[in-house]
Coordinates of C-alpha atoms in Angstrom, one line a residue:
F1 CA 68.3 97.0 109.8
E2 CA 67.1 95.5 106.5
D3 CA 63.4 96.5 106.3
H4 CA 62.8 96.8 110.0
H5 CA 62.9 100.2 112.0
L6 CA 63.2 101.0 115.7
T7 CA 62.0 104.4 117.1
Y8 CA 63.8 106.0 120.1
A9 CA 60.7 105.4 122.4
I10 CA 60.6 101.8 121.5
L11 CA 64.5 101.4 122.1
N12 CA 64.0 103.1 125.5
Q13 CA 61.0 100.9 126.4
R14 CA 62.5 97.6 125.5
A15 CA 66.0 98.4 127.2
N16 CA 64.2 99.5 130.2
Q17 CA 62.3 96.2 130.3
L18 CA 65.1 94.1 129.8
G19 CA 67.3 96.1 132.2
H20 CA 64.7 95.5 135.0
Y21 CA 64.5 91.8 134.1
L22 CA 68.4 91.7 134.3
Q23 CA 68.5 93.3 137.7
A24 CA 65.9 90.6 139.0
L25 CA 68.6 88.1 137.8
G26 CA 71.3 89.8 140.0
V27 CA 72.8 92.3 137.5
S28 CA 74.3 95.2 139.3
P29 CA 77.6 97.2 139.2
E30 CA 80.6 95.0 138.3
V31 CA 78.3 92.0 137.2
R32 CA 79.5 90.8 133.7
V33 CA 76.8 89.7 131.2
G34 CA 77.9 87.9 127.9
I35 CA 76.5 89.0 124.6
R36 CA 76.7 86.5 121.7
L37 CA 74.3 87.7 119.0
R38 CA 74.5 88.2 115.3
R39 CA 74.0 91.7 113.8
S40 CA 70.4 92.7 114.3
L41 CA 68.1 95.3 115.8
W42 CA 68.6 93.4 119.1
L43 CA 72.3 94.5 119.7
P44 CA 71.7 98.0 120.9
V45 CA 68.7 97.1 123.0
V46 CA 70.7 94.4 124.6
V47 CA 73.9 96.6 125.2
L48 CA 71.8 99.5 126.6
A49 CA 69.7 97.3 128.8
I50 CA 72.9 95.8 130.5
L51 CA 74.4 99.4 131.0
K52 CA 71.0 100.5 132.4
A53 CA 70.9 97.7 134.8
G54 CA 74.4 98.6 136.1
G55 CA 76.3 95.7 134.6
A56 CA 79.2 95.4 132.2
Y57 CA 78.7 93.7 128.8
V58 CA 81.2 91.0 127.5
P59 CA 80.8 90.6 123.7
L60 CA 81.4 87.2 122.3
D61 CA 81.7 87.2 118.6
P62 CA 79.6 84.2 117.1
A63 CA 82.4 83.8 114.6
W64 CA 85.0 82.9 117.1
P65 CA 86.1 79.3 117.6
L66 CA 84.5 77.5 120.4
T67 CA 87.7 77.1 122.3
R68 CA 88.4 81.0 122.4
L69 CA 84.6 81.6 123.6
V70 CA 85.0 79.0 126.2
A71 CA 88.2 80.6 127.4
L72 CA 86.6 84.0 127.7
V73 CA 83.5 82.8 129.4
Q74 CA 85.7 81.2 132.0
D75 CA 88.1 84.1 132.4
A76 CA 85.2 86.6 132.7
R77 CA 83.4 84.3 135.1
L78 CA 80.3 84.8 133.1
T79 CA 77.0 83.4 134.8
I80 CA 74.7 85.2 132.4
L81 CA 74.9 85.0 128.6
M82 CA 72.5 86.7 126.1
T83 CA 72.4 84.7 122.8
S84 CA 69.9 83.7 120.1
K85 CA 70.6 79.7 120.2
Q86 CA 71.1 77.1 122.7
E87 CA 74.7 77.1 123.7
D88 CA 75.4 74.0 125.7
E89 CA 79.1 74.1 125.5
L90 CA 79.2 77.5 127.0
A91 CA 76.6 76.6 129.5
G92 CA 79.1 73.9 130.7
A93 CA 81.8 76.5 131.0
G94 CA 80.1 78.1 134.1
V95 CA 76.9 80.0 132.5
Q96 CA 73.9 79.6 134.9
D97 CA 71.4 81.8 132.8
L98 CA 71.3 81.2 129.3
L99 CA 68.9 83.7 127.8
L100 CA 67.8 83.2 124.3
I101 CA 66.8 86.7 123.6
E102 CA 63.5 85.9 121.4
Q103 CA 62.4 83.4 123.9
V104 CA 63.0 85.4 126.8
W105 CA 61.2 88.4 125.3
Q106 CA 58.1 86.4 125.2
T107 CA 58.1 85.4 128.7
H108 CA 55.5 86.8 131.1
E109 CA 58.2 88.1 133.5
L110 CA 59.7 90.3 130.9
Q111 CA 56.3 91.3 129.3
E112 CA 55.4 92.4 132.7
A113 CA 58.7 94.0 133.4
S114 CA 58.2 98.0 134.0
N115 CA 59.3 100.2 131.0
V116 CA 60.3 103.2 133.2
N117 CA 64.1 104.1 133.4
V118 CA 66.1 101.6 135.3
K119 CA 67.6 103.1 138.5
S120 CA 71.1 101.8 139.4
L121 CA 74.0 102.7 141.6
V122 CA 76.7 102.4 138.8
M123 CA 79.4 105.1 139.2
E124 CA 82.1 106.4 136.9
H125 CA 84.7 104.1 138.2
N126 CA 82.6 101.1 137.5
L127 CA 83.2 98.4 134.8
A128 CA 81.3 99.3 131.3
Y129 CA 82.6 96.6 129.1
I130 CA 85.3 93.9 128.7
V131 CA 86.9 93.7 125.1
S132 CA 89.4 91.1 124.2
T133 CA 92.5 91.8 122.5
S134 CA 95.0 89.0 121.3
G135 CA 97.7 88.1 123.5
S136 CA 101.5 87.2 123.1
T137 CA 100.8 84.0 125.0
G138 CA 97.9 83.0 122.6
R139 CA 95.3 83.6 125.2
P140 CA 93.2 86.5 124.6
K141 CA 93.4 89.5 127.1
G142 CA 90.3 91.1 128.4
V143 CA 90.7 95.0 128.6
L144 CA 88.6 96.3 131.6
S145 CA 87.0 99.6 130.5
T146 CA 85.2 101.9 132.7
H147 CA 82.2 104.5 132.5
A148 CA 84.4 107.5 132.9
G149 CA 86.4 106.7 129.8
V150 CA 83.4 106.0 127.6
V151 CA 81.6 109.0 128.7
N152 CA 84.7 111.2 128.1
Y153 CA 85.3 109.9 124.9
L154 CA 81.5 110.4 123.8
H155 CA 81.6 114.0 125.0
Y156 CA 84.7 114.5 122.8
V157 CA 83.4 113.0 119.6
T158 CA 80.0 114.4 119.5
H159 CA 81.3 117.9 120.1
T160 CA 84.3 117.7 118.0
S161 CA 82.6 116.0 115.1
Q162 CA 79.6 118.4 115.5
L163 CA 76.9 115.4 115.5
T164 CA 73.2 116.4 115.4
A165 CA 70.0 114.8 115.2
D166 CA 70.3 115.0 111.3
T167 CA 73.5 112.7 111.7
V168 CA 73.0 109.2 109.8
V169 CA 75.7 106.7 110.7
L170 CA 76.5 103.4 109.1
Q171 CA 77.5 101.0 111.8
L172 CA 80.3 99.1 110.5
P173 CA 82.6 97.3 113.4
P174 CA 81.3 94.1 115.1
L175 CA 80.2 94.3 118.7
S176 CA 83.5 92.4 119.8
F177 CA 85.4 95.8 118.9
D178 CA 85.2 98.6 121.1
A179 CA 84.7 100.9 118.2
S180 CA 81.1 99.6 117.7
L181 CA 80.3 101.6 120.9
R182 CA 81.3 104.7 119.1
D183 CA 78.8 104.2 116.3
I184 CA 75.9 103.2 118.6
F185 CA 76.1 105.8 121.5
A186 CA 77.4 108.6 119.6
T187 CA 74.5 108.5 117.3
L188 CA 72.0 107.9 120.3
L189 CA 73.4 110.8 122.2
V190 CA 72.6 113.3 119.5
G191 CA 69.3 111.9 118.5
G192 CA 70.7 110.8 115.1
R193 CA 69.7 107.8 113.0
L194 CA 71.8 104.5 113.1
V195 CA 71.8 102.3 110.0
L196 CA 72.6 98.5 111.0
V197 CA 73.8 96.1 108.4
S198 CA 73.8 92.3 108.5
E199 CA 76.9 90.0 108.5
E200 CA 76.6 89.2 104.6
E201 CA 76.1 93.2 103.9
Y202 CA 79.2 93.9 106.1
R203 CA 81.3 91.5 103.9
D204 CA 79.9 92.9 100.6
M205 CA 81.5 96.3 99.6
Q206 CA 78.9 96.8 96.7
T207 CA 76.1 96.4 99.2
L208 CA 77.7 98.8 101.5
V209 CA 78.0 101.5 99.0
D210 CA 74.5 100.9 98.0
R211 CA 73.4 101.4 101.6
L212 CA 75.6 104.8 101.7
Q213 CA 73.3 105.9 98.9
Q214 CA 70.0 104.6 99.7
Q215 CA 70.1 105.5 103.5
K216 CA 71.7 109.0 102.6
V217 CA 74.4 108.2 105.4
T218 CA 76.0 111.3 106.4
A219 CA 78.8 109.9 108.7
L220 CA 81.4 107.0 109.2
L221 CA 82.4 107.2 112.5
S222 CA 84.4 103.9 112.8
I223 CA 86.2 102.7 109.6
V224 CA 89.7 101.4 109.2
P225 CA 91.8 103.2 106.4
S226 CA 92.4 99.9 104.5
F227 CA 88.5 98.9 104.7
L228 CA 87.8 102.4 103.5
S229 CA 90.2 102.2 100.7
A230 CA 88.6 99.1 99.4
L231 CA 85.2 100.8 99.8
L232 CA 86.4 103.6 97.8
D233 CA 87.7 101.3 95.1
V234 CA 84.5 99.6 94.7
A235 CA 82.5 102.8 94.4
D236 CA 84.8 103.7 91.5
T237 CA 84.4 100.5 89.9
L238 CA 80.6 101.0 90.1
Q239 CA 81.2 104.6 89.1
Q240 CA 78.9 105.6 92.1
R241 CA 79.4 108.6 94.3
C242 CA 78.1 109.0 97.9
P243 CA 77.9 112.9 98.1
S244 CA 75.7 112.5 101.4
V245 CA 78.7 111.5 103.5
E246 CA 80.2 114.5 105.1
L247 CA 82.3 113.1 107.9
V248 CA 84.6 110.1 108.1
L249 CA 86.5 109.1 111.4
V250 CA 89.3 106.8 110.8
S251 CA 91.4 104.8 113.2
G252 CA 93.2 101.5 113.7
E253 CA 95.8 101.9 111.1
S254 CA 97.9 104.7 109.8
L255 CA 96.1 107.0 107.3
A256 CA 97.6 107.7 104.0
L257 CA 96.6 111.1 102.6
E258 CA 95.8 109.7 99.2
V259 CA 92.9 107.8 100.6
V260 CA 91.8 111.0 102.1
N261 CA 91.9 112.5 98.6
H262 CA 90.2 109.4 97.1
A263 CA 87.4 109.8 99.6
Q264 CA 86.9 113.5 98.9
R265 CA 86.6 112.4 95.3
V266 CA 84.0 109.6 96.0
F267 CA 82.1 111.4 98.8
S268 CA 82.2 115.1 98.7
P269 CA 85.0 117.7 98.1
D270 CA 84.1 119.2 101.5
L271 CA 84.4 115.9 103.4
Q272 CA 85.8 116.2 107.0
V273 CA 88.3 113.4 108.0
I274 CA 89.5 113.0 111.5
N275 CA 92.3 110.8 112.0
Q276 CA 92.1 109.1 115.6
Y277 CA 94.6 107.1 117.5
G278 CA 94.1 105.0 120.7
P279 CA 94.3 101.4 121.6
T280 CA 91.6 99.4 123.2
E281 CA 93.3 100.0 126.5
T282 CA 92.7 103.6 126.4
T283 CA 88.9 103.5 125.5
M284 CA 88.7 103.8 121.7
T285 CA 90.5 107.0 121.0
S286 CA 93.0 109.2 123.0
M287 CA 94.4 111.5 120.3
F288 CA 93.0 113.1 117.1
T289 CA 93.7 115.5 114.3
P290 CA 91.4 116.9 111.5
V291 CA 93.1 116.1 108.2
S292 CA 93.4 119.5 106.4
P293 CA 94.9 120.6 103.1
S294 CA 98.1 121.9 104.9
L295 CA 98.8 118.1 105.5
Q296 CA 98.8 117.1 101.8
D297 CA 102.7 117.2 101.6
R298 CA 102.8 114.5 104.0
G299 CA 102.6 110.8 103.2
L300 CA 100.7 109.9 106.4
A301 CA 98.4 112.0 108.6
P302 CA 100.0 112.6 112.1
L303 CA 98.2 111.2 115.3
G304 CA 97.6 114.8 116.4
R305 CA 96.9 115.9 120.0
P306 CA 95.3 114.2 122.9
I307 CA 91.5 114.4 123.3
P308 CA 90.2 116.2 126.5
N309 CA 91.2 114.6 129.7
M310 CA 93.8 112.7 128.2
Q311 CA 97.6 113.0 127.9
A312 CA 100.5 111.9 125.5
Y313 CA 104.1 111.4 126.1
V314 CA 106.8 110.7 123.9
L315 CA 109.5 109.0 126.1
D316 CA 112.9 107.1 125.8
H317 CA 113.6 103.8 127.5
Q318 CA 114.4 105.6 130.8
L319 CA 111.0 107.2 130.6
S320 CA 112.4 110.7 130.0
A321 CA 110.7 113.0 127.6
V322 CA 112.5 113.2 124.2
P323 CA 113.2 116.4 122.2
I324 CA 111.2 117.4 119.1
G325 CA 112.0 115.2 116.2
V326 CA 113.5 112.4 118.3
V327 CA 111.9 109.0 118.0
G328 CA 110.5 107.5 121.3
E329 CA 107.8 105.3 122.5
I330 CA 104.3 106.6 123.0
Y331 CA 102.5 106.5 126.4
L332 CA 98.9 107.7 127.2
S333 CA 97.5 108.6 130.4
G334 CA 94.3 110.1 131.5
I335 CA 90.6 109.3 132.2
G336 CA 90.3 107.0 129.4
L337 CA 92.9 104.6 130.7
S338 CA 91.3 101.2 131.5
R339 CA 91.8 99.2 134.7
G340 CA 94.2 96.7 133.0
Y341 CA 93.8 93.1 131.8
M342 CA 91.3 90.9 133.5
D343 CA 93.0 88.4 135.9
Q344 CA 96.5 89.2 134.2
T345 CA 98.3 91.0 136.9
A346 CA 101.7 90.5 135.3
A347 CA 100.6 91.8 132.0
T348 CA 98.9 94.8 133.5
A349 CA 102.0 95.7 135.5
E350 CA 104.2 95.5 132.3
K351 CA 102.0 97.9 130.1
F352 CA 100.4 100.1 132.7
V353 CA 103.2 101.9 134.6
P354 CA 103.4 104.9 136.9
L355 CA 103.8 108.3 135.5
P356 CA 107.3 109.7 135.5
V357 CA 108.1 111.8 138.6
A358 CA 108.3 114.9 136.5
A359 CA 104.6 114.4 135.4
Q360 CA 103.2 113.4 138.8
F361 CA 102.0 117.2 139.5
I362 CA 99.2 116.4 136.7
A363 CA 97.7 113.5 139.0
P364 CA 99.7 112.0 141.8
G365 CA 99.8 108.4 141.6
A366 CA 98.4 108.2 138.1
R367 CA 99.5 105.7 135.5
M368 CA 100.2 105.6 131.9
Y369 CA 99.9 102.9 129.2
R370 CA 102.8 101.9 127.4
T371 CA 101.6 101.5 123.7
G372 CA 104.7 99.9 122.0
D373 CA 104.1 102.5 119.1
L374 CA 107.1 104.7 118.0
G375 CA 106.5 108.2 117.3
R376 CA 108.2 111.8 117.8
Y377 CA 106.8 115.3 118.2
L378 CA 106.5 117.6 115.3
P379 CA 107.3 121.4 115.6
N380 CA 103.7 122.1 115.9
G381 CA 103.4 120.0 118.9
Q382 CA 101.5 117.1 117.1
I383 CA 102.8 113.6 117.5
E384 CA 103.8 111.6 114.2
F385 CA 103.4 107.7 114.2
L386 CA 106.4 106.0 113.1
G387 CA 105.5 102.3 113.5
R388 CA 105.6 99.5 116.1
K389 CA 108.6 98.7 118.2
D390 CA 107.9 95.1 117.4
T391 CA 108.3 95.6 113.5
Q392 CA 111.9 96.0 114.2
V393 CA 113.4 92.8 112.9
K394 CA 116.8 91.3 112.3
L395 CA 117.9 90.1 109.0
R396 CA 121.2 88.2 108.9
G397 CA 122.3 90.2 111.9
L398 CA 121.1 93.5 110.6
R399 CA 118.4 95.6 112.6
I400 CA 115.8 96.7 110.3
E401 CA 112.7 98.9 111.1
L402 CA 110.0 97.7 108.7
A403 CA 108.2 101.0 109.3
E404 CA 111.2 102.8 107.8
I405 CA 111.0 100.9 104.4
E406 CA 107.3 101.4 104.2
A407 CA 107.6 105.0 104.9
V408 CA 109.9 105.4 102.0
L409 CA 107.4 103.4 99.8
R410 CA 104.8 105.8 100.6
E411 CA 106.8 108.6 99.4
H412 CA 107.1 107.2 96.1
G413 CA 103.6 108.4 95.2
A414 CA 102.6 105.4 93.0
F415 CA 101.1 103.2 95.8
E416 CA 97.7 103.3 97.7
A417 CA 99.1 101.0 100.3
C418 CA 102.0 99.1 101.4
V419 CA 103.4 96.7 104.0
V420 CA 106.6 95.1 104.4
L421 CA 107.3 91.7 105.9
L422 CA 110.2 89.7 106.7
R423 CA 109.2 86.2 105.4
E424 CA 111.0 82.8 106.0
D425 CA 109.0 80.5 103.6
E426 CA 112.0 78.3 103.6
P427 CA 113.7 77.2 106.7
G428 CA 116.6 79.7 107.3
E429 CA 115.8 81.5 104.2
Q430 CA 114.5 84.9 105.4
R431 CA 113.8 87.7 102.8
L432 CA 112.1 91.2 103.0
V433 CA 108.8 91.3 100.8
A434 CA 106.9 94.5 100.0
Y435 CA 103.2 94.1 99.1
L436 CA 101.7 96.9 97.1
I437 CA 98.4 98.3 96.0
V438 CA 99.2 100.3 92.9
Q439 CA 97.5 103.6 92.2
P440 CA 95.0 103.5 89.3
G441 CA 96.5 104.1 85.9
Q442 CA 99.9 103.2 87.2
A443 CA 102.1 100.0 86.9
L444 CA 104.4 98.3 89.0
Q445 CA 107.9 98.9 87.5
I446 CA 110.1 96.9 89.7
S447 CA 113.4 98.0 88.2
A448 CA 112.5 101.5 88.6
L449 CA 111.2 101.0 92.1
R450 CA 114.5 99.3 93.1
S451 CA 116.6 102.2 91.7
Y452 CA 114.3 104.6 93.8
L453 CA 114.8 102.5 96.9
Q454 CA 118.7 102.3 96.2
D455 CA 118.8 106.0 96.4
R456 CA 117.1 106.2 99.8
L457 CA 118.0 102.9 101.6
P458 CA 120.9 100.5 102.5
T459 CA 121.0 97.7 100.2
Y460 CA 120.0 95.2 103.1
M461 CA 116.9 97.1 103.6
I462 CA 115.6 96.9 99.9
P463 CA 113.0 94.0 99.6
S464 CA 113.8 91.0 97.7
A465 CA 110.3 90.5 96.1
F466 CA 107.6 92.9 95.4
V467 CA 103.9 91.8 95.2
S468 CA 101.3 93.9 93.4
M469 CA 97.8 93.3 94.8
P470 CA 94.3 94.9 94.0
V471 CA 93.3 94.7 97.7
F472 CA 95.0 93.7 100.9
P473 CA 93.2 90.8 102.8
L474 CA 91.5 92.0 106.1
L475 CA 90.4 90.7 109.4
P476 CA 86.9 90.8 110.6
N477 CA 87.6 94.3 112.2
G478 CA 88.7 95.7 108.9
K479 CA 92.6 95.5 109.8
L480 CA 95.1 94.2 107.6
N481 CA 95.5 90.4 107.8
R482 CA 99.4 90.0 107.6
R483 CA 99.2 86.2 107.8
A484 CA 97.0 86.0 104.7
L485 CA 99.4 87.8 102.4
P486 CA 100.7 85.4 99.8
V487 CA 104.1 83.8 99.2
P488 CA 105.8 86.0 96.7
D489 CA 105.9 84.1 93.0
V490 CA 109.3 85.1 91.9
A491 CA 108.6 83.8 88.4
A492 CA 105.8 85.9 88.1
S493 CA 107.6 88.9 89.4
E494 CA 110.3 88.4 86.9
S495 CA 108.0 88.4 83.7
H496 CA 110.5 90.5 81.8
V497 CA 112.5 88.8 78.9
Q498 CA 115.9 87.8 80.1
E499 CA 118.8 89.5 77.8
E500 CA 121.7 87.1 77.3
A501 CA 125.1 88.0 78.2
R502 CA 127.0 90.2 75.8
T503 CA 130.5 89.5 76.8
P504 CA 132.6 86.7 78.1
L505 CA 132.8 88.2 81.4
E506 CA 129.1 88.6 81.7
D507 CA 128.6 85.0 80.7
L508 CA 131.2 83.9 83.4
L509 CA 129.4 86.0 85.9
A510 CA 126.0 84.7 85.0
G511 CA 127.2 81.3 85.4
L512 CA 128.5 81.9 88.9
W513 CA 125.1 83.4 89.7
C514 CA 123.3 80.3 88.6
Q515 CA 125.5 78.1 90.9
M516 CA 125.0 80.4 93.9
L517 CA 121.5 81.0 93.6
G518 CA 120.2 77.7 92.2
R519 CA 118.8 79.0 88.9
E520 CA 118.9 77.7 85.6
S521 CA 119.4 81.0 83.8
I522 CA 120.3 84.6 84.6
G523 CA 119.8 87.6 82.2
R524 CA 122.3 90.3 82.1
H525 CA 120.0 92.8 83.7
D526 CA 118.9 90.6 86.3
N527 CA 119.5 91.8 90.2
F528 CA 121.4 89.7 92.5
F529 CA 119.6 90.6 95.4
A530 CA 116.3 90.6 93.7
L531 CA 116.8 86.9 93.0
G532 CA 117.3 85.8 96.6
G533 CA 121.0 87.0 97.1
H534 CA 122.1 88.2 100.3
S535 CA 125.4 89.5 102.3
L536 CA 126.5 86.0 102.9
L537 CA 126.1 84.7 99.3
A538 CA 127.7 88.1 98.1
T539 CA 130.6 87.4 100.3
K540 CA 131.1 83.8 98.7
L541 CA 130.6 85.2 95.0
I542 CA 133.1 87.7 95.5
G543 CA 135.5 85.0 96.8
R544 CA 135.1 83.2 93.6
V545 CA 135.5 86.2 91.4
R546 CA 138.6 87.1 93.0
A547 CA 140.0 83.6 92.5
M548 CA 138.8 83.2 89.1
L549 CA 140.2 86.5 87.7
T550 CA 143.0 87.4 90.1
V551 CA 141.7 90.7 90.6
E552 CA 140.6 92.6 93.9
V553 CA 136.9 93.4 93.7
P554 CA 135.5 95.1 97.0
L555 CA 132.4 93.5 98.3
R556 CA 130.6 97.1 98.0
T557 CA 131.0 96.7 94.3
L558 CA 128.5 94.0 94.2
F559 CA 126.0 96.0 96.3
E560 CA 126.6 99.2 94.2
T561 CA 126.3 97.4 91.0
P562 CA 123.9 94.2 91.5
T563 CA 123.0 93.4 88.0
V564 CA 125.4 91.2 85.8
A565 CA 125.9 93.8 83.3
E566 CA 126.6 96.5 85.9
F567 CA 128.9 94.2 87.9
A568 CA 131.0 93.2 84.8
A569 CA 131.4 96.7 83.8
A570 CA 132.7 97.5 87.4
I571 CA 135.2 94.6 87.3
E572 CA 136.5 95.7 84.0
E573 CA 137.0 99.3 85.4
I574 CA 138.9 97.8 88.3
M575 CA 141.1 95.7 86.0
R576 CA 141.9 98.9 83.9
K577 CA 142.8 101.0 86.8
D578 CA 144.8 98.2 88.4
Q579 CA 148.2 99.1 87.0
G580 CA 146.8 99.5 83.5
V581 CA 146.0 95.9 83.2
E582 CA 143.3 95.1 80.6
I583 CA 141.4 92.1 79.7
P584 CA 143.1 90.6 76.8
P585 CA 141.1 90.6 73.6
L586 CA 139.8 87.5 72.0
L587 CA 141.8 87.1 68.6
K588 CA 141.5 84.4 66.1
V589 CA 144.7 82.6 65.7
T590 CA 146.0 79.8 63.3
R591 CA 146.3 76.5 64.8
P592 CA 149.9 74.7 64.3
E593 CA 150.2 71.1 63.9
Q594 CA 152.3 71.0 67.2
I595 CA 151.0 72.9 70.2
P596 CA 153.1 73.4 73.2
L597 CA 152.1 71.6 76.4
S598 CA 150.4 73.3 79.0
F599 CA 152.0 73.1 82.6
A600 CA 149.4 70.3 83.5
Q601 CA 150.5 68.3 80.5
Q602 CA 154.2 69.0 81.3
R603 CA 153.6 67.6 84.7
L604 CA 152.1 64.2 83.4
W605 CA 155.0 63.8 80.9
F606 CA 157.5 64.3 83.6
L607 CA 155.9 61.6 85.8
D608 CA 155.8 59.3 82.8
Q609 CA 159.4 59.6 82.2
L610 CA 160.1 58.8 86.0
E611 CA 157.7 55.8 85.7
P612 CA 157.4 54.5 82.1
G613 CA 154.6 52.6 81.4
S614 CA 152.4 53.3 84.6
T615 CA 148.7 53.1 84.2
A616 CA 148.1 55.8 87.0
Y617 CA 147.2 58.6 84.9
A618 CA 145.6 56.6 81.8
C619 CA 142.2 57.3 80.6
G620 CA 139.9 54.5 79.5
K621 CA 138.2 54.3 76.1

């Protein structure tokens, strides 16, 4: 960490001393100890000490707002908190022993504490840590993870990844995310070297690239694909390679294979990439697949197969197994399942359900976790991720899976990453917006992209706006921050020069579109739906066209030909086919001195004959 080092001997000695000190304060199996520390060499010492004492650690991120911290302290019923500064507010929330780590370390009690290994009665079923996840109610949910799940995962990752004493790991995730446990203990178990970074370094991609080179890092064990992609982009910009990196374990998001190719260019052509999948409720990871060249024809890496002592199922709404290729919800079971959510029995009962009767032979009375993720079995037995159940949205009554649109965009090949949202920036006006990171050397051609999507998706599933971004905004854990994605700038996305109408019909239609869409001008190549039009407005527009031109234009015509020029050509074709009727040509004629009255003028003349001298229809000067 920075210019400081810690040997294994000193680490074990300090953890033992602190562990004995904590036991004297009453820490034992099932006792929870809070940790609120910034990144430093103290973090692995404190975590190891709590576990040695038999307790369970509860990380409290220093960046979290006070209200969230107080809620977690109260929910976890923390009486001991290890921190680096006075926390009066948290002490008032029920904390009895507020331990300022640097001050405690100077106390006589701790200095005199034994440095021999701590003995505890902790068992595999005991609590190891509580990590919080966001809850739908707005109150965080604490996930109760056990030693059994942790040990099972660490045994898998150290053997599958072939970690050794020569392994050098760059520790990235904050302690408040369970992936940090992977970095710390997978490295310590094999006698490798763990490189810690400060908060400032973690937020600076250029500094992280420097750390990879300076420390000759060989493995990134906990990195999110979007974070990895941003890191690779910075390395490219700096024209720096990091050939020492031999292993990358990704998790937390879908892994695009283009990111893998990019990583092999920046790190090493022989780079081993393993895609991992598993929510916090199943202890870090439940499934994995090494990304091999045979997968390069796919847009995304599959989830793979379960790790040892874990099982995965793809089930329908009746909890029956679905056939190969059929979409269902992914369920996970096995030794890695957490106990559930801290003091939230209803949420636990909803998400942790009994195994189906057909699977009870595996472990009678066992449970499985309902992930909310959609997937399907591939012919080779692996499971493919297809998105979240909660990405299913309704747009003007039409059900849409956002994951399906994202999958089609990924297949385009011009984008490093993409995400589609249903936005409602104006009350009642919903629209699909696609956010894209364009591949280096490529340009976002919206018209060509729309044509591509029109060939693959129903019109109502084509985004109304496309936003090109250099990088996506990320949360502290490296995942995509969807709420920080910007409101689309329609004017900026339509920077092309508008071409004026060429025919009277095009001019008429352009005027109608301006009225319908509330715009000042419309070009002949502008797309009705790209400008904010939708099915309801399309119905109104078709009604106006039918009334003005006295021609039967099907609604689908507008969806099939959504630009002014295309729509005008389609109407002309309909009129030609409708009993040979053609649009009368515009011909120049001579203007006689006396012109026949129109029907409206004849009506006014007739009324004047009935009531001579009436001013009812007179026009003032």
